[in-house]
mmCIF file of C-alpha atoms in Angstrom:
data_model
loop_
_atom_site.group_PDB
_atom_site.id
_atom_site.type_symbol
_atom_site.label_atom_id
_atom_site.label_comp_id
_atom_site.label_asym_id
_atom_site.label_seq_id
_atom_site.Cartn_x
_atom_site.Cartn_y
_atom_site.Cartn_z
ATOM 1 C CA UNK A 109 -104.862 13.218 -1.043
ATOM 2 C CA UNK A 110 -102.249 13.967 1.865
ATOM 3 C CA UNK A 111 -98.871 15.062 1.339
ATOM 4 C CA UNK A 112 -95.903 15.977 3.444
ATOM 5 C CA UNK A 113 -95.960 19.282 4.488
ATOM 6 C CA UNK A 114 -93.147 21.386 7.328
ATOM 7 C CA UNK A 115 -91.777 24.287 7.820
ATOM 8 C CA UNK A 116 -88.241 23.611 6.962
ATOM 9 C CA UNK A 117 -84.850 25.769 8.182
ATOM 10 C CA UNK A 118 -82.321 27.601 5.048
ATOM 11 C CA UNK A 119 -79.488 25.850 5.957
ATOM 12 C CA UNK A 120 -77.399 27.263 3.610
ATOM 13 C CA UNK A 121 -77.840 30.349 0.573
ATOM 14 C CA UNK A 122 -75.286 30.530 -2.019
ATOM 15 C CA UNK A 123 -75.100 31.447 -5.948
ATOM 16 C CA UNK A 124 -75.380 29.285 -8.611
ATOM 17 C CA UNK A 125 -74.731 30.944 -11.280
ATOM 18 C CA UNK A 126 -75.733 34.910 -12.338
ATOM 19 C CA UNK A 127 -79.290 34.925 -10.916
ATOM 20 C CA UNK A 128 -79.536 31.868 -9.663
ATOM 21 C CA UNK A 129 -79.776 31.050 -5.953
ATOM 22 C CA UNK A 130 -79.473 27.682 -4.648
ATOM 23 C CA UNK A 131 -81.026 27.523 -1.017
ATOM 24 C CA UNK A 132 -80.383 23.947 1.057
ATOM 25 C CA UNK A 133 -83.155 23.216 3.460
ATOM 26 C CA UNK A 134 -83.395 20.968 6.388
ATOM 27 C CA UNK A 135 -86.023 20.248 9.255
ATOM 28 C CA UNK A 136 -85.303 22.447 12.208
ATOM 29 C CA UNK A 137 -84.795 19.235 14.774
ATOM 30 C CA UNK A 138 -83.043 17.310 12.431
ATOM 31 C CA UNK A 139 -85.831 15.153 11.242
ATOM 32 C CA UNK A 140 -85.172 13.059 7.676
ATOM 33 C CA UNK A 141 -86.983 14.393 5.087
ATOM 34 C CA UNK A 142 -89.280 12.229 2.757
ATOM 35 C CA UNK A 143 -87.613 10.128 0.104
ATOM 36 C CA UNK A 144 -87.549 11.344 -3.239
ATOM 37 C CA UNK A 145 -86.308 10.170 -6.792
ATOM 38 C CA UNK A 146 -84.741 12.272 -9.843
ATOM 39 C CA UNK A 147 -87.228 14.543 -11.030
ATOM 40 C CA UNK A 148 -89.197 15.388 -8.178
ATOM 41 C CA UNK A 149 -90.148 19.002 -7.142
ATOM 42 C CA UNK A 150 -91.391 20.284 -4.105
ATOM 43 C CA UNK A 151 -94.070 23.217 -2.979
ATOM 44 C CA UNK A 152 -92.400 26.096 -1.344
ATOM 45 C CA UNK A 153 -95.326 28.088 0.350
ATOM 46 C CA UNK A 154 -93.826 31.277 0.254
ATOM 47 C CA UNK A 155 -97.162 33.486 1.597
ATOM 48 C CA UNK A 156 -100.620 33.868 0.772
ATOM 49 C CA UNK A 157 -101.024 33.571 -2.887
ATOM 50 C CA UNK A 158 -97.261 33.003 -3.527
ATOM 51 C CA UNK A 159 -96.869 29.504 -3.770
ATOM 52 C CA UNK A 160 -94.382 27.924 -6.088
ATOM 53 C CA UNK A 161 -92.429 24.401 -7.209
ATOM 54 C CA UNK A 162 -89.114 24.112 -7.549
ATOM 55 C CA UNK A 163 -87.140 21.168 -8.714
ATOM 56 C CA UNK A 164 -85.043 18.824 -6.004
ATOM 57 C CA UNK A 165 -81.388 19.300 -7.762
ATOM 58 C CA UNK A 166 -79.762 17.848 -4.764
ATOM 59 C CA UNK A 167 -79.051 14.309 -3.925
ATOM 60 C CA UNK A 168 -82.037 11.901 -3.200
ATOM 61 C CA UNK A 169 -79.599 9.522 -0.948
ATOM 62 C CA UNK A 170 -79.590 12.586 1.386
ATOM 63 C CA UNK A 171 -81.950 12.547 3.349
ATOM 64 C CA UNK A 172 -81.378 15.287 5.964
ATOM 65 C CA UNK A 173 -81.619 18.197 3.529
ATOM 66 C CA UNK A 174 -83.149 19.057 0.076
ATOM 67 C CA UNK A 175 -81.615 21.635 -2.354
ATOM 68 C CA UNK A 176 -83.432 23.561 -4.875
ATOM 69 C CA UNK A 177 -82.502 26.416 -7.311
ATOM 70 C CA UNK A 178 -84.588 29.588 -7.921
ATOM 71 C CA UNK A 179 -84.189 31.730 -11.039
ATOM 72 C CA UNK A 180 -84.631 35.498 -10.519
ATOM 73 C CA UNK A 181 -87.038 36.657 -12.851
ATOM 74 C CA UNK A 182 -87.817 40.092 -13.076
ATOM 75 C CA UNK A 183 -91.081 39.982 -14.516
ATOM 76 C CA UNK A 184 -92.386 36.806 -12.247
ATOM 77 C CA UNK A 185 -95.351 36.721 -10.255
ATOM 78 C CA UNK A 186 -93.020 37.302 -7.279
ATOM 79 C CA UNK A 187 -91.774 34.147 -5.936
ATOM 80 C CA UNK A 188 -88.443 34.565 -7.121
ATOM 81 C CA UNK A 189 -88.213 37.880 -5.939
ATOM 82 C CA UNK A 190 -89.370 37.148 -2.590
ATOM 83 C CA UNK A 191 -86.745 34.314 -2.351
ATOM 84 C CA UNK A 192 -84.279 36.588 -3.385
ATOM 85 C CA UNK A 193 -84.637 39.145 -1.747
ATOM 86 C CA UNK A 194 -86.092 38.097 1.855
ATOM 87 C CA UNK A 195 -85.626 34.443 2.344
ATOM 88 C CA UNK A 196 -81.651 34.210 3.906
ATOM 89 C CA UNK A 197 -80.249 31.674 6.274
ATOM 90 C CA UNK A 198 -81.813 30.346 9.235
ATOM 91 C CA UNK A 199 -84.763 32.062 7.753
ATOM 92 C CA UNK A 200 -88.026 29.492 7.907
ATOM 93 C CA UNK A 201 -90.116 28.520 4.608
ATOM 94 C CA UNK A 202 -93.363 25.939 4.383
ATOM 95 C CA UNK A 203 -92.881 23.389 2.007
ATOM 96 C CA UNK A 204 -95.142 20.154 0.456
ATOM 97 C CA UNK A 205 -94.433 17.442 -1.094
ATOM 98 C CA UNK A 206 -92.338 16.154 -3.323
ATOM 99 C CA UNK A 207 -93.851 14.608 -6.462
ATOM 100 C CA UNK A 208 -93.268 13.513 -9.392
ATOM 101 C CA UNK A 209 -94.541 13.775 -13.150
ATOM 102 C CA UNK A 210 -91.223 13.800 -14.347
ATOM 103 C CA UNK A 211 -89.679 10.259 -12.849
ATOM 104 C CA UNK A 212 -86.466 8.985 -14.637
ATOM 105 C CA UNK A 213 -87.244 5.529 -16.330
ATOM 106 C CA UNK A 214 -84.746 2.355 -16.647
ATOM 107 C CA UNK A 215 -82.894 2.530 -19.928
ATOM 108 C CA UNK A 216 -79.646 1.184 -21.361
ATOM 109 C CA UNK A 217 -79.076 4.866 -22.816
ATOM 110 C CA UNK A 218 -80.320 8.647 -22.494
ATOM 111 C CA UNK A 219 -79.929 11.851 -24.144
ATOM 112 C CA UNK A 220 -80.521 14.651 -21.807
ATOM 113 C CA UNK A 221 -81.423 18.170 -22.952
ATOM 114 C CA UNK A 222 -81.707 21.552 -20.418
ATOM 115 C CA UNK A 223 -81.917 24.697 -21.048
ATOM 116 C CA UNK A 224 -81.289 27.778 -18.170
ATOM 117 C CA UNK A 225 -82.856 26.780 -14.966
ATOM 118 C CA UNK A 226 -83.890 23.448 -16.562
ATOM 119 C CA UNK A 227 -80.910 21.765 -15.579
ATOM 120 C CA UNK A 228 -82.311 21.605 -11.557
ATOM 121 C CA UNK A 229 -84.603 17.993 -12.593
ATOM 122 C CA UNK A 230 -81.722 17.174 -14.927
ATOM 123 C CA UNK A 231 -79.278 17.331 -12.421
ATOM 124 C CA UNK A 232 -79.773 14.664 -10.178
ATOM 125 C CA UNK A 233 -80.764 12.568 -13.096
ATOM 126 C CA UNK A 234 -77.086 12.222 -14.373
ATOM 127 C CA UNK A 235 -76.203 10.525 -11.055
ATOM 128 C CA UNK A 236 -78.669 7.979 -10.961
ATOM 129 C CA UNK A 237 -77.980 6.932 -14.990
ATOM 130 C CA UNK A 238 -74.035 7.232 -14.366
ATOM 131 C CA UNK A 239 -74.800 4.963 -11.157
ATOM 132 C CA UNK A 240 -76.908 2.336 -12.914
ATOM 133 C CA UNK A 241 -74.440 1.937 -15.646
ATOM 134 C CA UNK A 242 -76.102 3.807 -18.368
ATOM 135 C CA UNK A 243 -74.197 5.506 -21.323
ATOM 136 C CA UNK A 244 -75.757 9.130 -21.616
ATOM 137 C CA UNK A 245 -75.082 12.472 -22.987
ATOM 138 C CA UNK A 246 -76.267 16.276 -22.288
ATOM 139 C CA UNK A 247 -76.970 19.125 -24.207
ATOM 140 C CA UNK A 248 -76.840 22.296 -21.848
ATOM 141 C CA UNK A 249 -78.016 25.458 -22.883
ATOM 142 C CA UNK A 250 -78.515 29.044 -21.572
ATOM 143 C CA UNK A 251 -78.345 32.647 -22.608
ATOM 144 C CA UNK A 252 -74.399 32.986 -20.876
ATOM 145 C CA UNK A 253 -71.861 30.472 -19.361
ATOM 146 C CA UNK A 254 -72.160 32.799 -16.089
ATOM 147 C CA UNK A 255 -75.696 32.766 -15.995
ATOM 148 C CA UNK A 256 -75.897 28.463 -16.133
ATOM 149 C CA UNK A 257 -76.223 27.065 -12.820
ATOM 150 C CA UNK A 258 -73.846 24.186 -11.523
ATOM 151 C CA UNK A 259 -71.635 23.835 -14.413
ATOM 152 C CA UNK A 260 -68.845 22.952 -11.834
ATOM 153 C CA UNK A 261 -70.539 20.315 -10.552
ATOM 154 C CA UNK A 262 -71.232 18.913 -14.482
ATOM 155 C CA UNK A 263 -67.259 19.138 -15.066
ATOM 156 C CA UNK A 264 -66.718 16.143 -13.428
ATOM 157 C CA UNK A 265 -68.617 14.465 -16.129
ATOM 158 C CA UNK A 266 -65.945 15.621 -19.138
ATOM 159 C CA UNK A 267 -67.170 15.470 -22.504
ATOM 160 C CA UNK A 268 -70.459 13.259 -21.950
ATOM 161 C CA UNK A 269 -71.485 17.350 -21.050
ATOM 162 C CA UNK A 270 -71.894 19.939 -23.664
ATOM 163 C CA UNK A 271 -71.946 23.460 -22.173
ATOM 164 C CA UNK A 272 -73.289 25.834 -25.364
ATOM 165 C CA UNK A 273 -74.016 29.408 -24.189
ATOM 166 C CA UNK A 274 -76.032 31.072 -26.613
ATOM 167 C CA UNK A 275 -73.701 34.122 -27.003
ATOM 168 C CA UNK A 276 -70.970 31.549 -27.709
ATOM 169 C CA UNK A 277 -72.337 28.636 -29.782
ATOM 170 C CA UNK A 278 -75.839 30.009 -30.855
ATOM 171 C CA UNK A 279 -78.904 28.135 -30.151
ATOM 172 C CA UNK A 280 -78.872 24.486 -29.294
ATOM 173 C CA UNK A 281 -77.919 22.318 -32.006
ATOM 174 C CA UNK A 282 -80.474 19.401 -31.477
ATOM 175 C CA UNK A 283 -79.947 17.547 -34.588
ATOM 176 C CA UNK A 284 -76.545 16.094 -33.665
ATOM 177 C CA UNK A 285 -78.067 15.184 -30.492
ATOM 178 C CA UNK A 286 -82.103 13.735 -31.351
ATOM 179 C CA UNK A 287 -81.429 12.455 -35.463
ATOM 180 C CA UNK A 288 -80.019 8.912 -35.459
ATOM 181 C CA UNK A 289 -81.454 8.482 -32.154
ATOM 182 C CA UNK A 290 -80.055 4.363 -30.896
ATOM 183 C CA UNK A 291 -83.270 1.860 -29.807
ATOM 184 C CA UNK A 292 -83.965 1.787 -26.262
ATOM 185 C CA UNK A 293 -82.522 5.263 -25.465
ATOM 186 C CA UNK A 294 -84.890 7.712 -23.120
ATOM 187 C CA UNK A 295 -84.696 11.620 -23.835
ATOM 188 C CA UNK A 296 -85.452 13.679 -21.242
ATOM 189 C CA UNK A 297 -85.670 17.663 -21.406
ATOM 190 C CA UNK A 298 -86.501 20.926 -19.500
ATOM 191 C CA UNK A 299 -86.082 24.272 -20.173
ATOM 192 C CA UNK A 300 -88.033 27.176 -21.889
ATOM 193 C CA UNK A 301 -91.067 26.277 -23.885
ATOM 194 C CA UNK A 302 -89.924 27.187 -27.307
ATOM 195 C CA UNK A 303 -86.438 24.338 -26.327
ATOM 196 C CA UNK A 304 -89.228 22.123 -25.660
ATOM 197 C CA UNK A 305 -91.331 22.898 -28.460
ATOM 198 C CA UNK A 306 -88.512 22.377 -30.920
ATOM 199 C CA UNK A 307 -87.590 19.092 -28.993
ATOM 200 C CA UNK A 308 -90.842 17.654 -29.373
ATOM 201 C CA UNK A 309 -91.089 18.124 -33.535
ATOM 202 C CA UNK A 310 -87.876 15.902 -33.428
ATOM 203 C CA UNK A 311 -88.485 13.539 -31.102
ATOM 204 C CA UNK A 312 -91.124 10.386 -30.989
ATOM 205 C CA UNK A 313 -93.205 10.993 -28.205
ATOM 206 C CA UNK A 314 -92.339 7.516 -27.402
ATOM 207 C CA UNK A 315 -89.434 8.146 -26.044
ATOM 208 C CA UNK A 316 -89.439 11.649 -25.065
ATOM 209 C CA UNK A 317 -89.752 12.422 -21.506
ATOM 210 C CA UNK A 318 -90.249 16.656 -20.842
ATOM 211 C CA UNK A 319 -91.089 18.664 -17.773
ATOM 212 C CA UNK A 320 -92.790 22.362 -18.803
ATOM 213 C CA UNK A 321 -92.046 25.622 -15.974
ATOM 214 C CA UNK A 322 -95.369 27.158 -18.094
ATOM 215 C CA UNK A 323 -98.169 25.489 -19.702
ATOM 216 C CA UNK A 324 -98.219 24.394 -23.233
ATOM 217 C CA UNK A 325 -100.263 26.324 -25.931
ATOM 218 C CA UNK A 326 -102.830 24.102 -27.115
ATOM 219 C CA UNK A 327 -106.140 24.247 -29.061
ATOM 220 C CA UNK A 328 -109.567 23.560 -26.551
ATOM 221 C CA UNK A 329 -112.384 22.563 -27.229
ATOM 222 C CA UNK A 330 -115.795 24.906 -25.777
ATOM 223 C CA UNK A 331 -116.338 25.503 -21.877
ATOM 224 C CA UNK A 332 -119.841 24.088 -21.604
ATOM 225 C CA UNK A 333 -120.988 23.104 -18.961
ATOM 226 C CA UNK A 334 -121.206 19.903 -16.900
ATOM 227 C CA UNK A 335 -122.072 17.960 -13.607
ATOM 228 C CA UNK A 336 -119.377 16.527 -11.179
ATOM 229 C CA UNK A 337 -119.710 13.903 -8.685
ATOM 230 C CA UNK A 338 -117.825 13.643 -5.510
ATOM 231 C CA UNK A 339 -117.376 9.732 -4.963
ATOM 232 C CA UNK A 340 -116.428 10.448 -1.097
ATOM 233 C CA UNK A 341 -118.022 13.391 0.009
ATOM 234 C CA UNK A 342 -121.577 12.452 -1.677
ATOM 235 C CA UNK A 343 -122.050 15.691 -3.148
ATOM 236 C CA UNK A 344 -123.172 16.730 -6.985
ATOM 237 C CA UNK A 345 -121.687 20.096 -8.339
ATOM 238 C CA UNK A 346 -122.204 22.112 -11.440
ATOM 239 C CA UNK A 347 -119.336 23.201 -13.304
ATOM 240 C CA UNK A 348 -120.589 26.638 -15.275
ATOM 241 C CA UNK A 349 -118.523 27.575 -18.485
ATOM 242 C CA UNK A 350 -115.720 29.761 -17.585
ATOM 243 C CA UNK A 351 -115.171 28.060 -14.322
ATOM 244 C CA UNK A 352 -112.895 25.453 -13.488
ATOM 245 C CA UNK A 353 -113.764 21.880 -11.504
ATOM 246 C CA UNK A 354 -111.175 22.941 -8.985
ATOM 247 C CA UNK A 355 -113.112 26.559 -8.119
ATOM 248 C CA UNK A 356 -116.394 24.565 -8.225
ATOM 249 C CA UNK A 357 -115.291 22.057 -6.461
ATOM 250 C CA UNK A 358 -113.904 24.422 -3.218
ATOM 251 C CA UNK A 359 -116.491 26.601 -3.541
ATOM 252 C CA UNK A 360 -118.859 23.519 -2.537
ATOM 253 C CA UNK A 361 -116.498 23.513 0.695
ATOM 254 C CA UNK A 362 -114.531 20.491 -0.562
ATOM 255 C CA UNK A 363 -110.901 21.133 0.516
ATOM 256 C CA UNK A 364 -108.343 19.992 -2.538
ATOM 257 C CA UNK A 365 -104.550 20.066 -2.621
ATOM 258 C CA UNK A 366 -103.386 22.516 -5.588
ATOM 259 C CA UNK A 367 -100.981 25.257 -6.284
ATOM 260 C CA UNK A 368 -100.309 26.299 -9.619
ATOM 261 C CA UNK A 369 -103.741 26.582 -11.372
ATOM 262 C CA UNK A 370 -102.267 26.772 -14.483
ATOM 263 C CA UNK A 371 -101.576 22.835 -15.209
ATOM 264 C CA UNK A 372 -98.115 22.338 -15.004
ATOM 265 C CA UNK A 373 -97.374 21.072 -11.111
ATOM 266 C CA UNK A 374 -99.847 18.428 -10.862
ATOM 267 C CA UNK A 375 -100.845 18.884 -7.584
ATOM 268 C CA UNK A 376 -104.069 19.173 -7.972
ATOM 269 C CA UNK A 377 -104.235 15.713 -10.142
ATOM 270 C CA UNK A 378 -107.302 13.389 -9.367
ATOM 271 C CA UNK A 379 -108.821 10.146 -10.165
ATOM 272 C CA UNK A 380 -112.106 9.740 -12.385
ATOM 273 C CA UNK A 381 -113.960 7.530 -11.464
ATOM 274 C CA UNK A 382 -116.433 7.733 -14.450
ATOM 275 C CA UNK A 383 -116.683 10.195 -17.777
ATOM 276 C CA UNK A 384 -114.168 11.517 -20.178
ATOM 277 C CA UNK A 385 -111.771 13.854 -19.261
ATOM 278 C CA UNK A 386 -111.183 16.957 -21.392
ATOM 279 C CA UNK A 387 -107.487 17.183 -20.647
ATOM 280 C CA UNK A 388 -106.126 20.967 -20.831
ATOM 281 C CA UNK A 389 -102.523 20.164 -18.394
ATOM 282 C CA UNK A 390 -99.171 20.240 -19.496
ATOM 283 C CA UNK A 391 -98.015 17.147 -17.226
ATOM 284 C CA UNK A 392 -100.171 14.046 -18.017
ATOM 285 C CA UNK A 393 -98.041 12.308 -21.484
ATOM 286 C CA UNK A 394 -100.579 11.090 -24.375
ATOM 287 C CA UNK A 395 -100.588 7.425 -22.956
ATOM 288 C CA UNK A 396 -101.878 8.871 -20.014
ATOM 289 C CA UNK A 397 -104.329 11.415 -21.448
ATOM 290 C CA UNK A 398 -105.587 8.170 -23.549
ATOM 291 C CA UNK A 399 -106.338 6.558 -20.361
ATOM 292 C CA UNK A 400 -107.766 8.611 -18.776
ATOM 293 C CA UNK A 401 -107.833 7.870 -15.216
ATOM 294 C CA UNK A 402 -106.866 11.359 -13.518
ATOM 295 C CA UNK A 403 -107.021 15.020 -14.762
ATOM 296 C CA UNK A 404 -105.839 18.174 -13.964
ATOM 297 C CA UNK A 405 -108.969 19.895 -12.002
ATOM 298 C CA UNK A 406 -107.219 23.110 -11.983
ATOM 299 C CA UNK A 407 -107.890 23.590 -15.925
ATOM 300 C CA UNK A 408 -109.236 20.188 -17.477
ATOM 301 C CA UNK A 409 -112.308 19.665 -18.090
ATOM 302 C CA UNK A 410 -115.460 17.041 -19.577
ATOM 303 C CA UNK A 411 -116.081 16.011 -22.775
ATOM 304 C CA UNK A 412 -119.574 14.776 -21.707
ATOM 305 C CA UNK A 413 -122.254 15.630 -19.210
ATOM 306 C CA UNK A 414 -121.042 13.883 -16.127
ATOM 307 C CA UNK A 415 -117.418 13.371 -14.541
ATOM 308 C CA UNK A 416 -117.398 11.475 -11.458
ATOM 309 C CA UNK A 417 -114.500 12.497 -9.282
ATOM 310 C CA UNK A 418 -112.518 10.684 -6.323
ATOM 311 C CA UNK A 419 -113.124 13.497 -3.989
#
């Protein structure tokens, strides 16, 4: 699997809100930059073992920069703190991609729900429904109205946009916003995983469309062990309990694509070919886990002997 993949100029570095940086990107001769759609997130290789996604808040029509936000979080793994703290303007960063697990569908109506840096997929979102004619709504939550990114930029949307800081209006009320929802309306959501959580006992999965920043806690079945095949590079691997398809798989010098090993960025995401997936991500939605026909190899695993792999 191939993806797009430069080392792109900070064009410009400027707050978003209290802790939030929003960093625009473009290629250093002026190149376009792949097209994207709402939802999308990129790969921003920020060193050796510091590799992280961030949502495309900017707009996809654009091609000749991307924009992304970056929450600093004190007790990260570092990312944020590196972008923070040492990635200014005209300074250079490596990025892949974009893709996207979290594509807006076509709908005559859409509730939209964000919480903190959750608004960055949301974002570009509202632009595409208010441009197709949808009717839509969004519930916007964070901890303080200084620490919510782009609320300007959400004004000029007047009261289809409800700003509720927590220290003002308490947590999110979702009931007035997910009971009585109208047929043929999409919901879409991102934020922290107890928003989503609470979204997700309300909401038919049907209709709900969510995009998790960590994975989801969910009960798994034993590691045993099992046998992969690798359809294009004719080679048979054992994956041991305790180790995952995508360490197997490179340790049998089979280059993959993946970044964050934890099953929420869907890099790493692969066709079977034959077998039954154990699915362990946080991306693929039920239809698709019913299916199927790709899995996470950074955490999934078999529920037989015998996964055959398009690798």
């Amino acid at each position: 699997m191939s993806a797009y993949e430069a080392e792109l100029v900070v064009d410009r570095r400027e707050s978003a809100a209290d802790g939030v940086l929003a960093l625009t990107l473009r290629h250093p001769l002026g190149e376009q930059l792949p097209v994207w759609e709402p939802g999308a997130h990129i790969d921003v290789l920020l060193g050796p073992g510091l590799e992280r996604q961030y949502s495309l808040c900017g707009d996809p029509a654009d091609r000749s920069v991307w924009r992304i936000a970056v929450l600093r979080e004190p007790d990260g793994r570092g990312g944020s703190a590196y972008v923070h703290g040492e990635l200014g303007q005209g300074d250079k960063a490596r990025v892949r991609g974009p893709r996207n697990h979290f594509a807006l569908e076509a709908a005559p109506r859409y509730r939209f729900i964000a919480g903190g840096i959750g608004i960055t997929p949301i974002l570009p979102m509202l632009a595409a429904a208010e441009a197709a004619g949808a009717e839509w709504t969004l519930l916007y939550g964070g901890r303080t109205r200084g620490s919510m990114a782009f609320t300007d930029e959400l004004g000029a949307y007047g009261d289809r946009v409800t700003i509720a800081p927590q220290d003002e209006a308490g947590l999110l009320d979702l009931a007035t916003v997910l009971d009585d929802v109208p047929e043929g309306t999409l919901v879409y959501c991102c934020g922290p995983g107890a928003l989503l959580d609470a979204v997700e006992e309300r909401c038919p999965g049907g209709l709900l469309h969510i995009e998790r920043f960590q994975p989801k806690e969910q009960e798994t079945g034993p590691d045993t062990s099992f046998e992969v095949e690798l359809s294009r590079s004719g080679k048979t691997v054992t994956v041991p309990e305790g180790v995952s398809v995508l360490d197997a798989v490179r340790s049998a010098g089979v280059e993959v694509l993946y970044s964050c090993a934890e099953g929420t960025c869907g890099t790493c995401e692969t066709d079977v070919l034959e077998g039954t997936p154990d699915h362990r991500d946080s991306v693929l939605t039920d239809e698709e886990r019913e299916a199927g026909e790709t899995l996470m190899i950074c955490v999934s695993r078999c529920q037989g002997p015998r996964l055959v792999l398009d690798l």
